[in-house]
Amino acid sequence: MNNNRSKCVRFLSRNALIISVLIGVAVGFAFGFGLRTLEPSSDALTWIGLPGEIYMRLLKMTILPLIVSSIITGTASMNARTNGRLGAVSFCYILVTAAVGAVIAIILFFLMQPGN
């Protein structure tokens, strides 16, 4: 009995983050569906959604500095020849993906014809 309990405690301690995230998702769904039945006003919905909006904006603010610091750290640890080759490949990748995105956008524009 004691061995099974220690396995259970060990499992819960290893997966505490996953379990707490799943519990938070379940509570959020229950809260959202419960509020839907009350039909709150638009002002109430704004105030309820404010913490989530602030959290998403904070996450977006941290993405760019993380990417830039990662790129700087990665390029500082390489020699000049490897760094130049990687820069050329990265530049070509950026150009190709931007061109593909632009072509897809133009095709979708002509297919959907927004504004008509």
PDB file of C-alpha atoms in Angstrom:
ATOM      1  CA  MET A   1       0.000   0.000   0.000  1.00  0.00           C
ATOM      2  CA  ASN A   2       2.810   2.415   0.927  1.00  0.00           C
ATOM      3  CA  ASN A   3       4.664   1.605  -2.311  1.00  0.00           C
ATOM      4  CA  ASN A   4       1.580   2.439  -4.422  1.00  0.00           C
ATOM      5  CA  ARG A   5       1.117   5.696  -2.534  1.00  0.00           C
ATOM      6  CA  SER A   6       4.740   6.723  -3.117  1.00  0.00           C
ATOM      7  CA  LYS A   7       4.338   5.961  -6.846  1.00  0.00           C
ATOM      8  CA  CYS A   8       1.228   8.124  -6.943  1.00  0.00           C
ATOM      9  CA  VAL A   9       2.952  10.991  -5.123  1.00  0.00           C
ATOM     10  CA  ARG A  10       5.991  10.680  -7.395  1.00  0.00           C
ATOM     11  CA  PHE A  11       3.753  10.776 -10.489  1.00  0.00           C
ATOM     12  CA  LEU A  12       1.870  13.827  -9.220  1.00  0.00           C
ATOM     13  CA  SER A  13       5.071  15.689  -8.333  1.00  0.00           C
ATOM     14  CA  ARG A  14       6.647  14.965 -11.726  1.00  0.00           C
ATOM     15  CA  ASN A  15       3.560  16.055 -13.644  1.00  0.00           C
ATOM     16  CA  ALA A  16       2.346  18.869 -11.391  1.00  0.00           C
ATOM     17  CA  LEU A  17       2.592  21.507 -14.139  1.00  0.00           C
ATOM     18  CA  ILE A  18       0.645  19.459 -16.665  1.00  0.00           C
ATOM     19  CA  ILE A  19      -2.011  18.581 -14.118  1.00  0.00           C
ATOM     20  CA  SER A  20      -2.389  22.180 -12.975  1.00  0.00           C
ATOM     21  CA  VAL A  21      -2.670  23.394 -16.591  1.00  0.00           C
ATOM     22  CA  LEU A  22      -5.368  20.813 -17.332  1.00  0.00           C
ATOM     23  CA  ILE A  23      -7.243  21.803 -14.172  1.00  0.00           C
ATOM     24  CA  GLY A  24      -6.972  25.472 -15.188  1.00  0.00           C
ATOM     25  CA  VAL A  25      -8.328  24.708 -18.653  1.00  0.00           C
ATOM     26  CA  ALA A  26     -11.251  22.787 -17.176  1.00  0.00           C
ATOM     27  CA  VAL A  27     -12.023  25.590 -14.710  1.00  0.00           C
ATOM     28  CA  GLY A  28     -11.793  28.138 -17.549  1.00  0.00           C
ATOM     29  CA  PHE A  29     -14.233  26.179 -19.702  1.00  0.00           C
ATOM     30  CA  ALA A  30     -16.634  25.800 -16.786  1.00  0.00           C
ATOM     31  CA  PHE A  31     -16.342  29.499 -15.975  1.00  0.00           C
ATOM     32  CA  GLY A  32     -16.895  30.486 -19.611  1.00  0.00           C
ATOM     33  CA  PHE A  33     -19.911  28.252 -20.139  1.00  0.00           C
ATOM     34  CA  GLY A  34     -21.346  29.305 -16.789  1.00  0.00           C
ATOM     35  CA  LEU A  35     -21.036  32.983 -17.697  1.00  0.00           C
ATOM     36  CA  ARG A  36     -22.606  32.393 -21.084  1.00  0.00           C
ATOM     37  CA  THR A  37     -25.868  31.355 -19.441  1.00  0.00           C
ATOM     38  CA  LEU A  38     -25.924  34.608 -17.432  1.00  0.00           C
ATOM     39  CA  GLU A  39     -25.622  36.737 -20.615  1.00  0.00           C
ATOM     40  CA  PRO A  40     -23.332  39.462 -19.209  1.00  0.00           C
ATOM     41  CA  SER A  41     -23.198  42.947 -20.718  1.00  0.00           C
ATOM     42  CA  SER A  42     -20.459  44.037 -23.071  1.00  0.00           C
ATOM     43  CA  ASP A  43     -18.829  46.087 -20.291  1.00  0.00           C
ATOM     44  CA  ALA A  44     -18.719  43.039 -18.031  1.00  0.00           C
ATOM     45  CA  LEU A  45     -17.214  40.960 -20.825  1.00  0.00           C
ATOM     46  CA  THR A  46     -14.558  43.630 -21.350  1.00  0.00           C
ATOM     47  CA  TRP A  47     -13.583  43.546 -17.685  1.00  0.00           C
ATOM     48  CA  ILE A  48     -13.613  39.742 -17.588  1.00  0.00           C
ATOM     49  CA  GLY A  49     -11.386  39.544 -20.671  1.00  0.00           C
ATOM     50  CA  LEU A  50      -8.960  42.236 -19.497  1.00  0.00           C
ATOM     51  CA  PRO A  51      -6.532  39.963 -17.572  1.00  0.00           C
ATOM     52  CA  GLY A  52      -6.294  37.580 -20.514  1.00  0.00           C
ATOM     53  CA  GLU A  53      -5.684  40.445 -22.931  1.00  0.00           C
ATOM     54  CA  ILE A  54      -2.945  41.865 -20.704  1.00  0.00           C
ATOM     55  CA  TYR A  55      -1.356  38.417 -20.395  1.00  0.00           C
ATOM     56  CA  MET A  56      -1.334  37.919 -24.181  1.00  0.00           C
ATOM     57  CA  ARG A  57       0.222  41.350 -24.721  1.00  0.00           C
ATOM     58  CA  LEU A  58       2.923  40.570 -22.153  1.00  0.00           C
ATOM     59  CA  LEU A  59       3.689  37.295 -23.926  1.00  0.00           C
ATOM     60  CA  LYS A  60       3.948  39.112 -27.251  1.00  0.00           C
ATOM     61  CA  MET A  61       6.321  41.656 -25.690  1.00  0.00           C
ATOM     62  CA  THR A  62       8.704  38.923 -24.535  1.00  0.00           C
ATOM     63  CA  ILE A  63       8.908  37.079 -27.859  1.00  0.00           C
ATOM     64  CA  LEU A  64      11.031  39.582 -29.800  1.00  0.00           C
ATOM     65  CA  PRO A  65      13.739  40.052 -27.131  1.00  0.00           C
ATOM     66  CA  LEU A  66      13.995  36.268 -26.737  1.00  0.00           C
ATOM     67  CA  ILE A  67      14.434  35.757 -30.469  1.00  0.00           C
ATOM     68  CA  VAL A  68      16.976  38.567 -30.806  1.00  0.00           C
ATOM     69  CA  SER A  69      19.044  37.397 -27.835  1.00  0.00           C
ATOM     70  CA  SER A  70      18.947  33.833 -29.137  1.00  0.00           C
ATOM     71  CA  ILE A  71      20.185  34.940 -32.563  1.00  0.00           C
ATOM     72  CA  ILE A  72      22.937  37.104 -31.063  1.00  0.00           C
ATOM     73  CA  THR A  73      24.103  34.316 -28.772  1.00  0.00           C
ATOM     74  CA  GLY A  74      24.073  31.786 -31.597  1.00  0.00           C
ATOM     75  CA  THR A  75      25.978  33.947 -34.050  1.00  0.00           C
ATOM     76  CA  ALA A  76      28.533  35.053 -31.453  1.00  0.00           C
ATOM     77  CA  SER A  77      29.519  31.436 -30.802  1.00  0.00           C
ATOM     78  CA  MET A  78      30.270  30.619 -34.477  1.00  0.00           C
ATOM     79  CA  ASN A  79      33.292  31.357 -36.605  1.00  0.00           C
ATOM     80  CA  ALA A  80      33.082  33.916 -39.399  1.00  0.00           C
ATOM     81  CA  ARG A  81      32.812  31.432 -42.284  1.00  0.00           C
ATOM     82  CA  THR A  82      29.939  29.462 -40.756  1.00  0.00           C
ATOM     83  CA  ASN A  83      28.266  32.675 -39.690  1.00  0.00           C
ATOM     84  CA  GLY A  84      28.416  34.093 -43.234  1.00  0.00           C
ATOM     85  CA  ARG A  85      26.987  30.919 -44.751  1.00  0.00           C
ATOM     86  CA  LEU A  86      24.210  30.803 -42.172  1.00  0.00           C
ATOM     87  CA  GLY A  87      23.426  34.464 -42.812  1.00  0.00           C
ATOM     88  CA  ALA A  88      23.136  33.870 -46.549  1.00  0.00           C
ATOM     89  CA  VAL A  89      20.883  30.840 -46.083  1.00  0.00           C
ATOM     90  CA  SER A  90      18.722  32.732 -43.575  1.00  0.00           C
ATOM     91  CA  PHE A  91      18.414  35.708 -45.912  1.00  0.00           C
ATOM     92  CA  CYS A  92      17.384  33.453 -48.814  1.00  0.00           C
ATOM     93  CA  TYR A  93      14.858  31.678 -46.578  1.00  0.00           C
ATOM     94  CA  ILE A  94      13.322  34.983 -45.528  1.00  0.00           C
ATOM     95  CA  LEU A  95      13.104  36.170 -49.127  1.00  0.00           C
ATOM     96  CA  VAL A  96      11.522  32.927 -50.357  1.00  0.00           C
ATOM     97  CA  THR A  97       8.946  32.774 -47.555  1.00  0.00           C
ATOM     98  CA  ALA A  98       8.026  36.435 -48.044  1.00  0.00           C
ATOM     99  CA  ALA A  99       7.660  35.896 -51.803  1.00  0.00           C
ATOM    100  CA  VAL A 100       5.510  32.795 -51.313  1.00  0.00           C
ATOM    101  CA  GLY A 101       3.322  34.671 -48.824  1.00  0.00           C
ATOM    102  CA  ALA A 102       2.934  37.588 -51.220  1.00  0.00           C
ATOM    103  CA  VAL A 103       2.014  35.292 -54.115  1.00  0.00           C
ATOM    104  CA  ILE A 104      -0.562  33.464 -51.976  1.00  0.00           C
ATOM    105  CA  ALA A 105      -2.020  36.796 -50.847  1.00  0.00           C
ATOM    106  CA  ILE A 106      -2.298  38.053 -54.435  1.00  0.00           C
ATOM    107  CA  ILE A 107      -3.942  34.825 -55.595  1.00  0.00           C
ATOM    108  CA  LEU A 108      -6.421  34.936 -52.721  1.00  0.00           C
ATOM    109  CA  PHE A 109      -7.137  38.594 -53.465  1.00  0.00           C
ATOM    110  CA  PHE A 110      -8.065  37.841 -57.060  1.00  0.00           C
ATOM    111  CA  LEU A 111     -10.099  34.758 -56.075  1.00  0.00           C
ATOM    112  CA  MET A 112     -12.085  36.398 -53.258  1.00  0.00           C
ATOM    113  CA  GLN A 113     -12.214  39.967 -54.613  1.00  0.00           C
ATOM    114  CA  PRO A 114     -12.824  41.701 -51.282  1.00  0.00           C
ATOM    115  CA  GLY A 115     -15.032  44.778 -51.414  1.00  0.00           C
ATOM    116  CA  ASN A 116     -17.277  43.486 -54.215  1.00  0.00           C
TER     117      ASN A 116
END
